[in-house]
Coordinates of C-alpha atoms in Angstrom, one line a residue:
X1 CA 0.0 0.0 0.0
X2 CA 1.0 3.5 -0.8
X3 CA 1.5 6.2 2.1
X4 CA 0.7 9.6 2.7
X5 CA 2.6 12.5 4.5
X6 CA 1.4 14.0 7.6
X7 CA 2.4 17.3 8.5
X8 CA 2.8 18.4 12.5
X9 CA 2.7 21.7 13.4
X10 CA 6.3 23.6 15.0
X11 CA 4.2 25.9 17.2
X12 CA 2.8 24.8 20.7
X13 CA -0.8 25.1 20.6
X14 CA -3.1 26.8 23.1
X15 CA -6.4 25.2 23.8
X16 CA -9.3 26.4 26.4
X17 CA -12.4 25.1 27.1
X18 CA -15.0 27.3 25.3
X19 CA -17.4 29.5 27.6
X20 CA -20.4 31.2 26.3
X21 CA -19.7 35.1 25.9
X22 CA -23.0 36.3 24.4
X23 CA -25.4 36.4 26.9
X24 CA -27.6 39.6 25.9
X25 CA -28.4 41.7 22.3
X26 CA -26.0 44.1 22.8
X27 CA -23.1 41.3 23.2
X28 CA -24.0 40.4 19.2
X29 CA -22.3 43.4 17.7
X30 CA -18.7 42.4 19.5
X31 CA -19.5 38.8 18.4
X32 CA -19.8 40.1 14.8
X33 CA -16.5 42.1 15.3
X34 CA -14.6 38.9 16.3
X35 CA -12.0 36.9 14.2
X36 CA -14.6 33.9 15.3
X37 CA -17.5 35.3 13.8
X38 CA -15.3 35.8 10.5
X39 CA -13.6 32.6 10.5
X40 CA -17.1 30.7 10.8
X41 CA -19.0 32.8 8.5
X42 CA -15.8 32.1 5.9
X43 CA -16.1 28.1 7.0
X44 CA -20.0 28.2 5.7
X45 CA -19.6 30.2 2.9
X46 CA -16.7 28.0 1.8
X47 CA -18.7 25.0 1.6
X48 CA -21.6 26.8 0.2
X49 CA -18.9 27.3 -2.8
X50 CA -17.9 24.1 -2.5
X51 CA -21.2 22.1 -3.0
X52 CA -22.7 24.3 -5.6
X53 CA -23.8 22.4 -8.5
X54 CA -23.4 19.3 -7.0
X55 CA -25.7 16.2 -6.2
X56 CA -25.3 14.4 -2.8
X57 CA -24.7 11.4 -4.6
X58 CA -21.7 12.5 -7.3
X59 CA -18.5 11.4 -6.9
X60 CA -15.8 13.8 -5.2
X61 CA -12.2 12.7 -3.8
X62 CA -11.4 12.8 -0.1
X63 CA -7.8 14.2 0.6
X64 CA -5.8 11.1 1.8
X65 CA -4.4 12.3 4.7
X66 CA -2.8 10.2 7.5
X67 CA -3.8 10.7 10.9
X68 CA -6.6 13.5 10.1
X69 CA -3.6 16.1 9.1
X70 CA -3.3 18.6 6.6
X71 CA -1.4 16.5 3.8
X72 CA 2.3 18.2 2.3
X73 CA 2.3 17.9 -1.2
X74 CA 5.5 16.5 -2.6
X75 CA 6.2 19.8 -4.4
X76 CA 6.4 21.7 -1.8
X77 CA 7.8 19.2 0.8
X78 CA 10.9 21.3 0.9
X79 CA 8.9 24.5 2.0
X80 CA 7.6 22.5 4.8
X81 CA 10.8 21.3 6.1
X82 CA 11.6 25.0 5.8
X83 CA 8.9 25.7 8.0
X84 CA 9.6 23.6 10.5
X85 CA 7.1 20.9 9.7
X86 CA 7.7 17.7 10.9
X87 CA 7.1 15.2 8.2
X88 CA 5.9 12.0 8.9
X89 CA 4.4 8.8 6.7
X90 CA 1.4 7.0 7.7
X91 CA 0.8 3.7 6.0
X92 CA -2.8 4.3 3.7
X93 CA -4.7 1.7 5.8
X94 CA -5.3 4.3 8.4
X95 CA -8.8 6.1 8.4
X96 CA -9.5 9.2 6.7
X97 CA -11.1 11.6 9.2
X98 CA -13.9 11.9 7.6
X99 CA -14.6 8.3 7.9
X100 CA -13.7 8.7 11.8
X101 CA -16.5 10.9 12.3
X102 CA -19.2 9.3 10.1
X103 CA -18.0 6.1 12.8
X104 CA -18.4 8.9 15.7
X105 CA -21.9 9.6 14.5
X106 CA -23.0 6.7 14.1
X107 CA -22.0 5.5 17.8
X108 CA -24.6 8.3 18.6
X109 CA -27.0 6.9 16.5
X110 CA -26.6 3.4 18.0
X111 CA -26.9 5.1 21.3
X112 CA -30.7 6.2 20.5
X113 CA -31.4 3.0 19.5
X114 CA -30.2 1.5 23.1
X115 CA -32.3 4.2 24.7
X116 CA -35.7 3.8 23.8
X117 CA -38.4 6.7 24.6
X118 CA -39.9 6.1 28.0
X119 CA -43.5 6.0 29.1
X120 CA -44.7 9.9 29.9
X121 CA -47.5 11.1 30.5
X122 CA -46.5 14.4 28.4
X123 CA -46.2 13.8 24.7
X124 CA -43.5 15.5 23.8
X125 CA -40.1 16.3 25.1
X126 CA -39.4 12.5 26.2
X127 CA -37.1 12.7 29.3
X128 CA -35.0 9.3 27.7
X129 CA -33.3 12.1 26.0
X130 CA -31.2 12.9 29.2
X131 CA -30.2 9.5 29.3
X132 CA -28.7 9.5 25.7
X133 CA -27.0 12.6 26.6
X134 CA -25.5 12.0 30.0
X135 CA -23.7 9.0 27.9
X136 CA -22.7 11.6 25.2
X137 CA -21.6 13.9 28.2
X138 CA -19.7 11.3 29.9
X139 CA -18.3 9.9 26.5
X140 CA -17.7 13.1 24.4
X141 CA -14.1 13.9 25.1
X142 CA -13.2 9.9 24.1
X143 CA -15.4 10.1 20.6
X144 CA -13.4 13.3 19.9
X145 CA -9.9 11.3 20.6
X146 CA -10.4 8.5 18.1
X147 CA -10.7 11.3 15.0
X148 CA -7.5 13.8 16.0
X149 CA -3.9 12.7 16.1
X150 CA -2.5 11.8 19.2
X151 CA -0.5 15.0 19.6
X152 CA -3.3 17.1 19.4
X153 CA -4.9 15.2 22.5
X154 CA -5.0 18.4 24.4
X155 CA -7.6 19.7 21.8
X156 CA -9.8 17.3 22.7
X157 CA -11.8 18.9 25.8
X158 CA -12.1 22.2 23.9
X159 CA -13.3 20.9 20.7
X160 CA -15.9 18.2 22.3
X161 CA -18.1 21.1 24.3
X162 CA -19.0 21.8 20.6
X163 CA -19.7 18.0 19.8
X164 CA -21.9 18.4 23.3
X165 CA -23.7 21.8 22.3
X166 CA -24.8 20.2 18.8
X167 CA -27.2 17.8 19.8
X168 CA -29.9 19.9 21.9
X169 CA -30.3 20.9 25.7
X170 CA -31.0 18.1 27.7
X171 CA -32.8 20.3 30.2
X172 CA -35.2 21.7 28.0
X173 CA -34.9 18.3 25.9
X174 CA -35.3 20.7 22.4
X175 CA -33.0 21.3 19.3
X176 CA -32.5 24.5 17.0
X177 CA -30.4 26.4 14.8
X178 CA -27.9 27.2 18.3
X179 CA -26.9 23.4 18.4
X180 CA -26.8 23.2 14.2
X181 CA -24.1 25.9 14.6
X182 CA -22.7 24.1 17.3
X183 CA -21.6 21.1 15.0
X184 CA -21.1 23.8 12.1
X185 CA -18.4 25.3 14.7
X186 CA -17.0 21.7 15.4
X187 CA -16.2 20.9 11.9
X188 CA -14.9 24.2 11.5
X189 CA -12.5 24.1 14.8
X190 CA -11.2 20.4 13.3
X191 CA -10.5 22.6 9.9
X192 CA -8.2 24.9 12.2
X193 CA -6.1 22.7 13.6
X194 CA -5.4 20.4 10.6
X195 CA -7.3 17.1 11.7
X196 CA -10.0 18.3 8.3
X197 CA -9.0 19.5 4.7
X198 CA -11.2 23.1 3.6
X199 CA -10.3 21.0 0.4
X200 CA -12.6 18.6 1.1
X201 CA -16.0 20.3 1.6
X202 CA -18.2 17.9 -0.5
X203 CA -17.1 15.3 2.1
X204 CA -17.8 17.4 4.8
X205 CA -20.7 18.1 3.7
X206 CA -22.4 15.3 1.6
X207 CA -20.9 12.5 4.2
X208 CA -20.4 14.3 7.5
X209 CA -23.0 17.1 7.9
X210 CA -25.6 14.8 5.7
X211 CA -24.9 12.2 8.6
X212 CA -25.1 14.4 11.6
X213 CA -28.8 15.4 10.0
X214 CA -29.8 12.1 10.2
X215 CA -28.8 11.7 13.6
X216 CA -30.3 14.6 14.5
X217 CA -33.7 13.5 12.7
X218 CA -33.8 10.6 14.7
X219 CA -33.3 11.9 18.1
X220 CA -36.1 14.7 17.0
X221 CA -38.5 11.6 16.0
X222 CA -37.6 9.4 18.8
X223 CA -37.8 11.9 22.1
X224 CA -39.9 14.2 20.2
X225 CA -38.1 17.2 20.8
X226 CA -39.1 20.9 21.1
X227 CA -37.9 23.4 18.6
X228 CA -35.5 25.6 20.3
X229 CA -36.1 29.6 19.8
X230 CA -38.7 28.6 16.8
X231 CA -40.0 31.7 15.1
X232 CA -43.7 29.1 14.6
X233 CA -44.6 29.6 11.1
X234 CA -42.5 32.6 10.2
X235 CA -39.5 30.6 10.9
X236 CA -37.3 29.1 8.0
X237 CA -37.7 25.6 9.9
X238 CA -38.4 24.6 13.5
X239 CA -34.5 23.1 13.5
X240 CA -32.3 23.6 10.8
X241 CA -31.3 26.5 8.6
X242 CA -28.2 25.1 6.8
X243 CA -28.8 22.4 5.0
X244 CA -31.7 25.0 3.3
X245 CA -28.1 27.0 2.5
X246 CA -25.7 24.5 1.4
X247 CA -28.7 22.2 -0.5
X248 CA -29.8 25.7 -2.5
X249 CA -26.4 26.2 -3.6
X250 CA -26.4 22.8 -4.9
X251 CA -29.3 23.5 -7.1
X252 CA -27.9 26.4 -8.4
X253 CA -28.1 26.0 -12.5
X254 CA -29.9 22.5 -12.1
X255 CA -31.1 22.3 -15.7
X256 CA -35.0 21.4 -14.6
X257 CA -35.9 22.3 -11.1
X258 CA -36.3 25.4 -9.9
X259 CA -37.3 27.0 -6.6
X260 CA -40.8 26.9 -7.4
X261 CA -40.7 23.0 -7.9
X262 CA -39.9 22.1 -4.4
X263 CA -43.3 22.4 -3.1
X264 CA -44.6 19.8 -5.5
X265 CA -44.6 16.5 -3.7
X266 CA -44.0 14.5 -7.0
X267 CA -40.6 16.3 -7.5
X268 CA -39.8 15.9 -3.8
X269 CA -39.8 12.1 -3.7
X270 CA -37.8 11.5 -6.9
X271 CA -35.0 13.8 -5.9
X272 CA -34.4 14.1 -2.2
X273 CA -31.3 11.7 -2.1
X274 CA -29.7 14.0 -4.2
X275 CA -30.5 17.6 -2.5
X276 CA -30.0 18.4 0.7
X277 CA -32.9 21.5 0.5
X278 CA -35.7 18.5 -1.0
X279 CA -34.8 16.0 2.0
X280 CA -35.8 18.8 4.2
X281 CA -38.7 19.9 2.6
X282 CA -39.8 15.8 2.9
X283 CA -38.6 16.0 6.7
X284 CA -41.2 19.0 7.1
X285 CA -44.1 17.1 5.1
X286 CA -43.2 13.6 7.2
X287 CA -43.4 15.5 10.4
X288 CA -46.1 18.4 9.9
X289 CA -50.3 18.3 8.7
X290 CA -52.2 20.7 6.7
X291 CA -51.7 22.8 3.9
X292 CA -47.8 23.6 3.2
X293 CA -48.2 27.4 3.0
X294 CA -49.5 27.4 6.6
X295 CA -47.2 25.6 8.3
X296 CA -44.2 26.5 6.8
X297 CA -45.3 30.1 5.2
X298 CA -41.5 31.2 5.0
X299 CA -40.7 28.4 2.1
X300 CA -43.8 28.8 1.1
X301 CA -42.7 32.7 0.0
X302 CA -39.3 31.6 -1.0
X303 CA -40.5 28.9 -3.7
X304 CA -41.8 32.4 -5.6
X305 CA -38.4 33.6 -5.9
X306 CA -37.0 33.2 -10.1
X307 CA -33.5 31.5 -9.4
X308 CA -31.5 29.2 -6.7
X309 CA -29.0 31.8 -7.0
X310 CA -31.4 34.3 -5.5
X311 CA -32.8 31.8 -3.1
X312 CA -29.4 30.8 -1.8
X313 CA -28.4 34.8 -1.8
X314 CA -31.4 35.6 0.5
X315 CA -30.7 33.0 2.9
X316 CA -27.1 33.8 3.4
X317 CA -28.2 37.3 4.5
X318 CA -31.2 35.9 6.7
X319 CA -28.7 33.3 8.6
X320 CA -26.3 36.1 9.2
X321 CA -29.2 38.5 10.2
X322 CA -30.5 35.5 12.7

């Protein structure tokens, strides 16, 4: 089997656990100011490039890289060494990190199915949930181990509190757009310290984030969670926002469908495997009754709009408004 390089970096790194810093309106405008707010608004709008045009189910190279670090190309291997990069080879029958967290996810999802709901008398917010989470709580730092390299271990407690933040409050046993940009952050903090590849954002995407929405789905089904922070019917969606970002961009040019063809039911069913914005719109119909332009009256407005282009445009500057 062939190898490929893995590149350490030559600086210590810093890590802290995370605590939350905006806790009123006013603390928004300083979060908008921050190098965080402009490195994860760059980290979405990255893969929003990266996905456009493109079906969930095309074909797209992961980067082969060793133990889930930024890979040196042999041209520049020199530059690196320059640098002070330590250059190491790591046989090829190692796995990619993007496999190692589709395996993380879907220890979460076996978890749900070893915690069934419980008997309640209320119908919805089913308190198994805090049962599934107290294991992710206990577990969390350990799942986030087994995708970075070992010396990156001290990452590990920082970057898990987002891994914890992504999957809902287990107090309030609901789930919104807060823990959606919890995971979004995850990825993003893996990006920054080399264990994921910005090259590789139809992976991330179409296999990671795809996956993680799955799970999510099925923890909403199963404990019947409350939307968290839900705007009702003038919301985008009770729980995600974007998937509705990234699977727009991906219908950018489509030859047939346009924005106006994703309340048809018909077009819904033969194309959700390859868009992420149709498997949502079949998520909604799955879990909501009555007519579509009353219980979700935002899409419902959106479908009007002339292009995917537009559509995708609009949401960016909704998500960064929300």
């Amino acid at each position: 089997p062939g190898t490929s390089e893995e590149v350490a970096p030559p600086l210590q790194q810093n890590f802290m656990i995370p605590k939350k810093e905006i806790n009123m309106v006013s603390d928004m405008a300083k979060w908008k100011r921050s190098q965080a707010y402009a490195d994860y608004m760059g980290f979405i709008l990255t893969l929003n490039e990266g996905v456009r045009g493109k079906k969930l189910t095309c074909e797209y190279k992961v980067s082969e890289v060793g133990e889930g670090l930024q890979s040196c190309p042999q041209d520049a291997e020199a530059l690196c060494v320059l640098a002070g990069w330590e250059i190491k080879q790591v046989t090829s029958g190692e796995k990619l990190p993007i496999e190692k967290l589709v395996a993380l996810l879907n220890t979460l999802d076996r978890w749900i199915d070893e915690t069934p709901p419980v008997d309640q008398p209320s119908r919805f917010g089913n308190k198994a949930f805090r049962t599934w989470y107290a294991k992710l709580d206990q577990e969390a730092e350990k799942l986030v181990a087994t995708v970075i390299p070992k010396h990156l271990a001290d990452a590990a407690p920082e970057v898990a509190v987002y891994l914890k933040e992504s999957v809902g409050n287990s107090t309030r046993i609901d789930y919104g757009t807060g823990h959606e940009a919890a995971f979004a952050a995850f990825l993003c903090c893996l990006c920054k310290i080399g264990v994921l590849r910005v090259d590789d954002q139809m992976a991330i995407v179409f296999k990671v984030f795809n996956r993680y929405l799955e799970v999510m789905r099925k923890l909403q089904k199963t404990y019947r969670m409350e939307p968290a922070g839900s705007q009702g019917v003038w919301g985008l969606d009770d729980f995600q926002f974007l998937p509705f970002i990234w699977g727009s961009s991906q219908l950018i040019d489509h030859p047939n469908l346009e924005p106006r063809h994703f309340v048809d039911e018909k077009v819904v069913n033969e194309n959700h495997k390859d868009f992420m914005f149709l498997e949502c719109i079949l998520f909604i119909t799955e879990m909501k009754t009555g007519p579509f332009a009353e219980h979700s009256n935002q899409l419902w407005n959106i479908s009007a709009v002339p292009s995917w282009s537009k559509v995708n445009q609009g949401l960016i500057r909704m998500y960064k408004a929300e």
